[in-house]
PDB file of C-alpha atoms in Angstrom:
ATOM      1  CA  UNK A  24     -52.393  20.330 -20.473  1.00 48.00           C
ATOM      2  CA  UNK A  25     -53.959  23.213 -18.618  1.00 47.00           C
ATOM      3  CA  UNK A  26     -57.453  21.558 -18.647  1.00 52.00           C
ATOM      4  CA  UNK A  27     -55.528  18.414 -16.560  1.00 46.00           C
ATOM      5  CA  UNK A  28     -53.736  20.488 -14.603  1.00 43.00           C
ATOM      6  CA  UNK A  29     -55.967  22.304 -12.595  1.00 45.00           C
ATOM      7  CA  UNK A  30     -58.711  19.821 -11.448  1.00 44.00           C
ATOM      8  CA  UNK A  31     -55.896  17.926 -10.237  1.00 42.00           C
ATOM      9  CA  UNK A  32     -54.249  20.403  -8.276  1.00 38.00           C
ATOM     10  CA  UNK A  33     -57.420  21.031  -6.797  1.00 41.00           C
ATOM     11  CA  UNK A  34     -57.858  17.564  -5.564  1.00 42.00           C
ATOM     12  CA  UNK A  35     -54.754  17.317  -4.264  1.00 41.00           C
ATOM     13  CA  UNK A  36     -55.429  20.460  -2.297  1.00 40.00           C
ATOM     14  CA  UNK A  37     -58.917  19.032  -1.203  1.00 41.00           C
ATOM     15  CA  UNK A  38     -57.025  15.506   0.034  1.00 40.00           C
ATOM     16  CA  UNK A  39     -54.491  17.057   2.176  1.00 40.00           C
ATOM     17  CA  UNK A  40     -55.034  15.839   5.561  1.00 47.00           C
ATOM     18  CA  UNK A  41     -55.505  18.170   8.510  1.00 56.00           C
ATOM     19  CA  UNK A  42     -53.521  17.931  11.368  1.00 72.00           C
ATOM     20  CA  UNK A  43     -55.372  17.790  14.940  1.00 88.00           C
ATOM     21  CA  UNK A  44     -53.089  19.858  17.545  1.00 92.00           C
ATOM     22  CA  UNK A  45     -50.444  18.242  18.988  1.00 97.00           C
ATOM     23  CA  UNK A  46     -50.664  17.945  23.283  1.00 98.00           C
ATOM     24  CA  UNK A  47     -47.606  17.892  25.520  1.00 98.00           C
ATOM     25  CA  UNK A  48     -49.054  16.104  28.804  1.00 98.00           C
ATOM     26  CA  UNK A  49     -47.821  17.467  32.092  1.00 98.00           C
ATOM     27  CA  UNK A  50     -46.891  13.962  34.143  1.00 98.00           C
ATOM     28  CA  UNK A  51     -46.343  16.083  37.073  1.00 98.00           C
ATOM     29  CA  UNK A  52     -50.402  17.143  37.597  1.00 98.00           C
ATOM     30  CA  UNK A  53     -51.792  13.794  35.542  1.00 98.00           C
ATOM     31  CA  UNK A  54     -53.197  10.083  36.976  1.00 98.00           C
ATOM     32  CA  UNK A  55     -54.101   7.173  35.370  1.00 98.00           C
ATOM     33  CA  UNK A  56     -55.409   4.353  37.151  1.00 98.00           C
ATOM     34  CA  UNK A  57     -57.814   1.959  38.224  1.00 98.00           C
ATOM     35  CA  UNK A  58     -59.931   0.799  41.188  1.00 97.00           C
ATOM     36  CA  UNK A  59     -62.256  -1.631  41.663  1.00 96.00           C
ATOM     37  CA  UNK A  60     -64.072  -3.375  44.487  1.00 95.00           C
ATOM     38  CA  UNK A  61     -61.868  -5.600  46.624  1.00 90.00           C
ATOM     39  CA  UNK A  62     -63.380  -8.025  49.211  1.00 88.00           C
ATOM     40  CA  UNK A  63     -65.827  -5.572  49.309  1.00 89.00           C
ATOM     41  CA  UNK A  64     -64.253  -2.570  50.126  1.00 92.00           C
ATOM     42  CA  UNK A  65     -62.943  -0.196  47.070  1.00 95.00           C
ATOM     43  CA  UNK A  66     -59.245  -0.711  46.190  1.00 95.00           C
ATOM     44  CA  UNK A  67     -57.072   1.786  43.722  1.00 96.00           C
ATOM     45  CA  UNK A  68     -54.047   2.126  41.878  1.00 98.00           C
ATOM     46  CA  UNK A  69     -52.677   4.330  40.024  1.00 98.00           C
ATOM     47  CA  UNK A  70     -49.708   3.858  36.994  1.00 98.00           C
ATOM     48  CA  UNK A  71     -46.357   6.094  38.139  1.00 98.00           C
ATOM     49  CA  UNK A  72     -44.956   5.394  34.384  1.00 98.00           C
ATOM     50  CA  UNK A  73     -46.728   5.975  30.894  1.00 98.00           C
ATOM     51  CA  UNK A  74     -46.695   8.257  28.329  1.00 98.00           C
ATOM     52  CA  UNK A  75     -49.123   9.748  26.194  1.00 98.00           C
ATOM     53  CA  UNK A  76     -49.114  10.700  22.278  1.00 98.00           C
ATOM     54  CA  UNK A  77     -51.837  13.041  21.990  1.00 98.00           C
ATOM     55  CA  UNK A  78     -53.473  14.577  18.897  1.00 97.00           C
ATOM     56  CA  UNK A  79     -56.608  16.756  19.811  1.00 97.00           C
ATOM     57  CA  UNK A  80     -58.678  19.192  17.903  1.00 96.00           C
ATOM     58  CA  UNK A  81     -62.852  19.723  19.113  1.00 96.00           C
ATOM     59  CA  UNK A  82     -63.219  21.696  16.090  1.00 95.00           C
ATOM     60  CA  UNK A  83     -61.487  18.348  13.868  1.00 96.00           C
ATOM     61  CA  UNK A  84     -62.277  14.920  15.738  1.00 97.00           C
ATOM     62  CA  UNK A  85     -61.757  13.343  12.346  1.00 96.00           C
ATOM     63  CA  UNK A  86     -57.839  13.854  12.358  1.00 96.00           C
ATOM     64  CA  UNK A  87     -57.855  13.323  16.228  1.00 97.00           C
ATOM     65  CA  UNK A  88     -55.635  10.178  18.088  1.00 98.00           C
ATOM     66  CA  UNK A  89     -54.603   9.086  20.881  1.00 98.00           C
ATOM     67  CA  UNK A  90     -52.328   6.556  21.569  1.00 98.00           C
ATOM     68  CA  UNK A  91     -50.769   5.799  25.645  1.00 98.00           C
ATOM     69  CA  UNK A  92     -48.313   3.182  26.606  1.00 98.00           C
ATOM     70  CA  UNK A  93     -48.350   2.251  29.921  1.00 98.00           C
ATOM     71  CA  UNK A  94     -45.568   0.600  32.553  1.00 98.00           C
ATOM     72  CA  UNK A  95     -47.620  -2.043  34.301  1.00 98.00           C
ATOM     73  CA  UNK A  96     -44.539  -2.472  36.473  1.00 98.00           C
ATOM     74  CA  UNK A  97     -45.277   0.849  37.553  1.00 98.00           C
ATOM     75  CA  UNK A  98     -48.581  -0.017  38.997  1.00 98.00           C
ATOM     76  CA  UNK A  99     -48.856   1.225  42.580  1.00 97.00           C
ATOM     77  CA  UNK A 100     -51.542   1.007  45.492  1.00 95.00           C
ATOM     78  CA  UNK A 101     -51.448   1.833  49.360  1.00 89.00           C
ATOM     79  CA  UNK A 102     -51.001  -2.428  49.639  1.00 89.00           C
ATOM     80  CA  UNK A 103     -47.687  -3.217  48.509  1.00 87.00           C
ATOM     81  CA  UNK A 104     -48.353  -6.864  48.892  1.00 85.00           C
ATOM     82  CA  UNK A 105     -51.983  -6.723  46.446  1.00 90.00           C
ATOM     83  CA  UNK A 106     -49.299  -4.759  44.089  1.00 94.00           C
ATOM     84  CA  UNK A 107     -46.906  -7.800  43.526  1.00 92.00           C
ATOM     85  CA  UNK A 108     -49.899  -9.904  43.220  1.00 90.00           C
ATOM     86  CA  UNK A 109     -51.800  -7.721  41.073  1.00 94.00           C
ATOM     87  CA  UNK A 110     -48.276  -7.876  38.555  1.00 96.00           C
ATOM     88  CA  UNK A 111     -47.340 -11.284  38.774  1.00 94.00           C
ATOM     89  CA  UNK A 112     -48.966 -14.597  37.147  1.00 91.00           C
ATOM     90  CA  UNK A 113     -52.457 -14.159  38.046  1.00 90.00           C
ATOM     91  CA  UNK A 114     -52.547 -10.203  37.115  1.00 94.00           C
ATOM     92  CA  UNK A 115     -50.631  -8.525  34.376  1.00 97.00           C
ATOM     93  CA  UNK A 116     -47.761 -10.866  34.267  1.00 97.00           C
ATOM     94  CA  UNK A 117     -45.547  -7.788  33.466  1.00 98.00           C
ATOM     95  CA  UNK A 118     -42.549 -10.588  33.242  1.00 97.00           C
ATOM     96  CA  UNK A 119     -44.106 -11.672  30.174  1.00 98.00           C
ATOM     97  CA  UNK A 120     -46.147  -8.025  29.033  1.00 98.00           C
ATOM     98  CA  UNK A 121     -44.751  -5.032  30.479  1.00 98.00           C
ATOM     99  CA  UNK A 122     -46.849  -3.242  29.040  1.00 98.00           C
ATOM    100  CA  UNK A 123     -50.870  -1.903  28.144  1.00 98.00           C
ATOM    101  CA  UNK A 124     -52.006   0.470  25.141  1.00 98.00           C
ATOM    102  CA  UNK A 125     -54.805   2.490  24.361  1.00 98.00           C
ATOM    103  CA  UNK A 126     -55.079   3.299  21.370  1.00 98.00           C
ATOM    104  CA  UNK A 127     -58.207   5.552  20.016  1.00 98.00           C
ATOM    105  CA  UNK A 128     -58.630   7.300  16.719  1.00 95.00           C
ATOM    106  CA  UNK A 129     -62.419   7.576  16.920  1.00 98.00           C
ATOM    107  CA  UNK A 130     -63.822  10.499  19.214  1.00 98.00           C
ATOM    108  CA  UNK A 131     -67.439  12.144  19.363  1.00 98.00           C
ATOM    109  CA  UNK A 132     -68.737  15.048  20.861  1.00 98.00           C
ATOM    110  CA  UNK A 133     -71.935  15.209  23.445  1.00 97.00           C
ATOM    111  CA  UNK A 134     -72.992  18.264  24.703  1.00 96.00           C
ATOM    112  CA  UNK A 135     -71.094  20.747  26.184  1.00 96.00           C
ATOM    113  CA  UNK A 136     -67.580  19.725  27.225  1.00 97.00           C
ATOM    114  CA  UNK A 137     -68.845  15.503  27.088  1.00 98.00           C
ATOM    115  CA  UNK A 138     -66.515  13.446  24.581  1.00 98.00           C
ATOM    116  CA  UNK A 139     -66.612   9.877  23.957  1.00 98.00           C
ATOM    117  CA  UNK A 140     -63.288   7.849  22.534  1.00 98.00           C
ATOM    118  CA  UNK A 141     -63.813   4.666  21.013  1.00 98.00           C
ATOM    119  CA  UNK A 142     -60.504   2.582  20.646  1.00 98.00           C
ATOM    120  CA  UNK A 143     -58.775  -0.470  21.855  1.00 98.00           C
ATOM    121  CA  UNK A 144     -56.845  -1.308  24.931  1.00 98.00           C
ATOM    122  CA  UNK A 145     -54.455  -4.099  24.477  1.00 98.00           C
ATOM    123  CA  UNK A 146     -53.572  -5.530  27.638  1.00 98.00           C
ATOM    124  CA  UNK A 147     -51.431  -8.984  27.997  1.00 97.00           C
ATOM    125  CA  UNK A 148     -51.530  -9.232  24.214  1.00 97.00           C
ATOM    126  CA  UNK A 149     -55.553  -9.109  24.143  1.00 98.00           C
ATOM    127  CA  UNK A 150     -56.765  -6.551  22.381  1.00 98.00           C
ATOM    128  CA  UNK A 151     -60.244  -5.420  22.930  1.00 98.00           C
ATOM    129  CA  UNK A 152     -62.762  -1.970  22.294  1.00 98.00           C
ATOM    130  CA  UNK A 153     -63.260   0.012  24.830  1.00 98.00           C
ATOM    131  CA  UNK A 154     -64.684   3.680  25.031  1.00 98.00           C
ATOM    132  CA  UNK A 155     -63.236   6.302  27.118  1.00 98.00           C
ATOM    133  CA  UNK A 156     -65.888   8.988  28.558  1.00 98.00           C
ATOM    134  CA  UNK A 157     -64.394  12.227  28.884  1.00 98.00           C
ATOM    135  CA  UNK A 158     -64.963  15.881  30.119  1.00 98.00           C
ATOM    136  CA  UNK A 159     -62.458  18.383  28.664  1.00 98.00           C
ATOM    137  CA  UNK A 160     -61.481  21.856  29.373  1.00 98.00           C
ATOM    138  CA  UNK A 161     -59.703  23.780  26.745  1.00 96.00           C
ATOM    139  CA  UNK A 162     -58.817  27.710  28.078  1.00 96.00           C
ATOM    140  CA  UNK A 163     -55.911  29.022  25.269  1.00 94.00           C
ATOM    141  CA  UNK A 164     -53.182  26.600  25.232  1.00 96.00           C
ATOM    142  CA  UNK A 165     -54.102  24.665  28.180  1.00 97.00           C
ATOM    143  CA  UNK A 166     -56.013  21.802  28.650  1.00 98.00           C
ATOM    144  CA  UNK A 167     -57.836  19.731  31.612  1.00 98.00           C
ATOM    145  CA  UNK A 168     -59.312  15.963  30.951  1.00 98.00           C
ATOM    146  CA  UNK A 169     -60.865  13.739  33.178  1.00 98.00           C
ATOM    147  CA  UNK A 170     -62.314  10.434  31.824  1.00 98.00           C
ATOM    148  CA  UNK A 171     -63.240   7.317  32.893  1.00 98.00           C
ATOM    149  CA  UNK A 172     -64.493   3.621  31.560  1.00 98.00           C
ATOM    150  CA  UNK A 173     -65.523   0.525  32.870  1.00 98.00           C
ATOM    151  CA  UNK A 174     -63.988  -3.058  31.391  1.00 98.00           C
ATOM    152  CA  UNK A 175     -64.450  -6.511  32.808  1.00 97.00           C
ATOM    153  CA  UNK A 176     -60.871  -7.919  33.762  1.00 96.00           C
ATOM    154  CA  UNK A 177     -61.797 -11.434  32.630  1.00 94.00           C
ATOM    155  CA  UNK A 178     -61.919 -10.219  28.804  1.00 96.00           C
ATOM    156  CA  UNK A 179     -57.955  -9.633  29.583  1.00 97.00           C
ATOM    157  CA  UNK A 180     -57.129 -12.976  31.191  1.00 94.00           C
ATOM    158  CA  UNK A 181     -56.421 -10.507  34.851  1.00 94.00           C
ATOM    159  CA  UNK A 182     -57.100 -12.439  37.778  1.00 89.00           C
ATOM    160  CA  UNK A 183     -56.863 -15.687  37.513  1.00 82.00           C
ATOM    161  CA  UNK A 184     -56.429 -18.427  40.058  1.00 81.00           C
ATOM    162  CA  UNK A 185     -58.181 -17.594  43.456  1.00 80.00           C
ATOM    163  CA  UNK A 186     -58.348 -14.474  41.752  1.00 81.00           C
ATOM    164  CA  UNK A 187     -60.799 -15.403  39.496  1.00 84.00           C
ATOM    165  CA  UNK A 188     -63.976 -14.955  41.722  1.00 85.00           C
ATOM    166  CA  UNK A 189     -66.221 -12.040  41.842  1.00 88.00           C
ATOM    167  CA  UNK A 190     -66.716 -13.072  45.423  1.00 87.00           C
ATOM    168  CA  UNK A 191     -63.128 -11.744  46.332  1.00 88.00           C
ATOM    169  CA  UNK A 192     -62.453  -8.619  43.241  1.00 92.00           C
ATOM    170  CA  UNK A 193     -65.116  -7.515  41.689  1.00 95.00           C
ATOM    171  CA  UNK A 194     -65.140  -8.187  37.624  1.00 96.00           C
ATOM    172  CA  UNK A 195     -66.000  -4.887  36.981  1.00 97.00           C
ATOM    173  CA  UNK A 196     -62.371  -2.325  37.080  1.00 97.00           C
ATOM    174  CA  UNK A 197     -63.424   1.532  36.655  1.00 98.00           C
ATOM    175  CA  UNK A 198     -60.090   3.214  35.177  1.00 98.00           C
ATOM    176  CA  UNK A 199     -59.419   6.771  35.523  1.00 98.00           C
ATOM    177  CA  UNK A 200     -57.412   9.573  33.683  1.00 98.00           C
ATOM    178  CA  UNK A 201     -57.086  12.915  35.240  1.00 98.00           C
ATOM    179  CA  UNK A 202     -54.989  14.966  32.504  1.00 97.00           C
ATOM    180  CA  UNK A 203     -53.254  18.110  31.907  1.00 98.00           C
ATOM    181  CA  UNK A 204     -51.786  19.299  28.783  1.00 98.00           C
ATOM    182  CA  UNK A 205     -50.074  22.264  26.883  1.00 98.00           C
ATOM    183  CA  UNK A 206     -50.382  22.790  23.005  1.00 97.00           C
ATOM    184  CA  UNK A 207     -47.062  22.024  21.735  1.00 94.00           C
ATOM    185  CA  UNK A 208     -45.951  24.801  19.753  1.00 84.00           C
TER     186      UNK A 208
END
């Protein structure tokens, strides 16, 4: 019994998952949003609603996530009237899908304080890869992240109608994150 006993206590000890550290995010000093280039002049937005479930370890990027839900309702620029556009048929359609996710459970390290996320951002019910660049500062409990990545909006269905031209909004959207965080205890 002994001779059973051991090597399998030993593997269950070796197959116990870590846990990556948990992240509170401070709303109050974080961004997310997007811009893009609008009849040739840059346009931006940022997201006033969404909430992040963050699991983060540099030393253990294997038992990192992330996952964000975001309020497309909440979308808001300095052009009130490109904002109900932007959320109605030929944008998000936030009627219909209130709602985008990014979801990443894949992360690499670069040099220095460089990371890369690979996941998927599901936006009007498409769901598609995308990888989320990212500089992070870690100083005890306290954490700083600013990322960015560039999609095409036509692999979402966003812009449609006279919307659909490059000539007027550029296919390429740059989104940004600008994060702060506390180690949940």
């Amino acid at each position: 019994m002994r001779r059973t006993l051991v090597p399998a206590l030993l593997l269950a000890l070796a197959s116990t998952p870590a846990f990556a550290a948990h992240w509170n995010v401070d709303y109050s000093k974080s961004r997310l949003g997007f811009g893009v280039q609008w009849s040739g002049q840059p346009f931006g937005a940022t997201f006033k609603s969404w909430k992040a479930d963050i699991a983060f370890d540099p030393a253990d990027l294997a038992h990192s996530h992330v996952a964000v839900t975001i309020d497309l309702a909440s979308e808001a620029s300095d052009s009130p009237d490109n904002d109900e556009g932007i959320q109605g048929a030929e944008g998000f359609q936030v009627s219909q899908f209130p709602a985008a996710k990014f979801e990443a459970s894949s992360f690499t390290h670069g040099s220095g304080d460089q990371y890369a996320a690979k996941g998927f951002l599901t936006i009007k019910g498409v769901r598609k890869p995308v990888t989320l660049n990212f500089q992070l500062h870690i100083s005890g409990d306290r954490a700083h992240m600013s990322g960015t990545a560039d999609v095409m909006r036509g692999d979402w269905g966003l812009g449609e109608g006279e919307w659909a031209s490059e000539k007027t909004i550029s296919h390429k959207v740059g989104i940004f994150v600008e994060l702060t965080a506390a180690k949940a205890r």
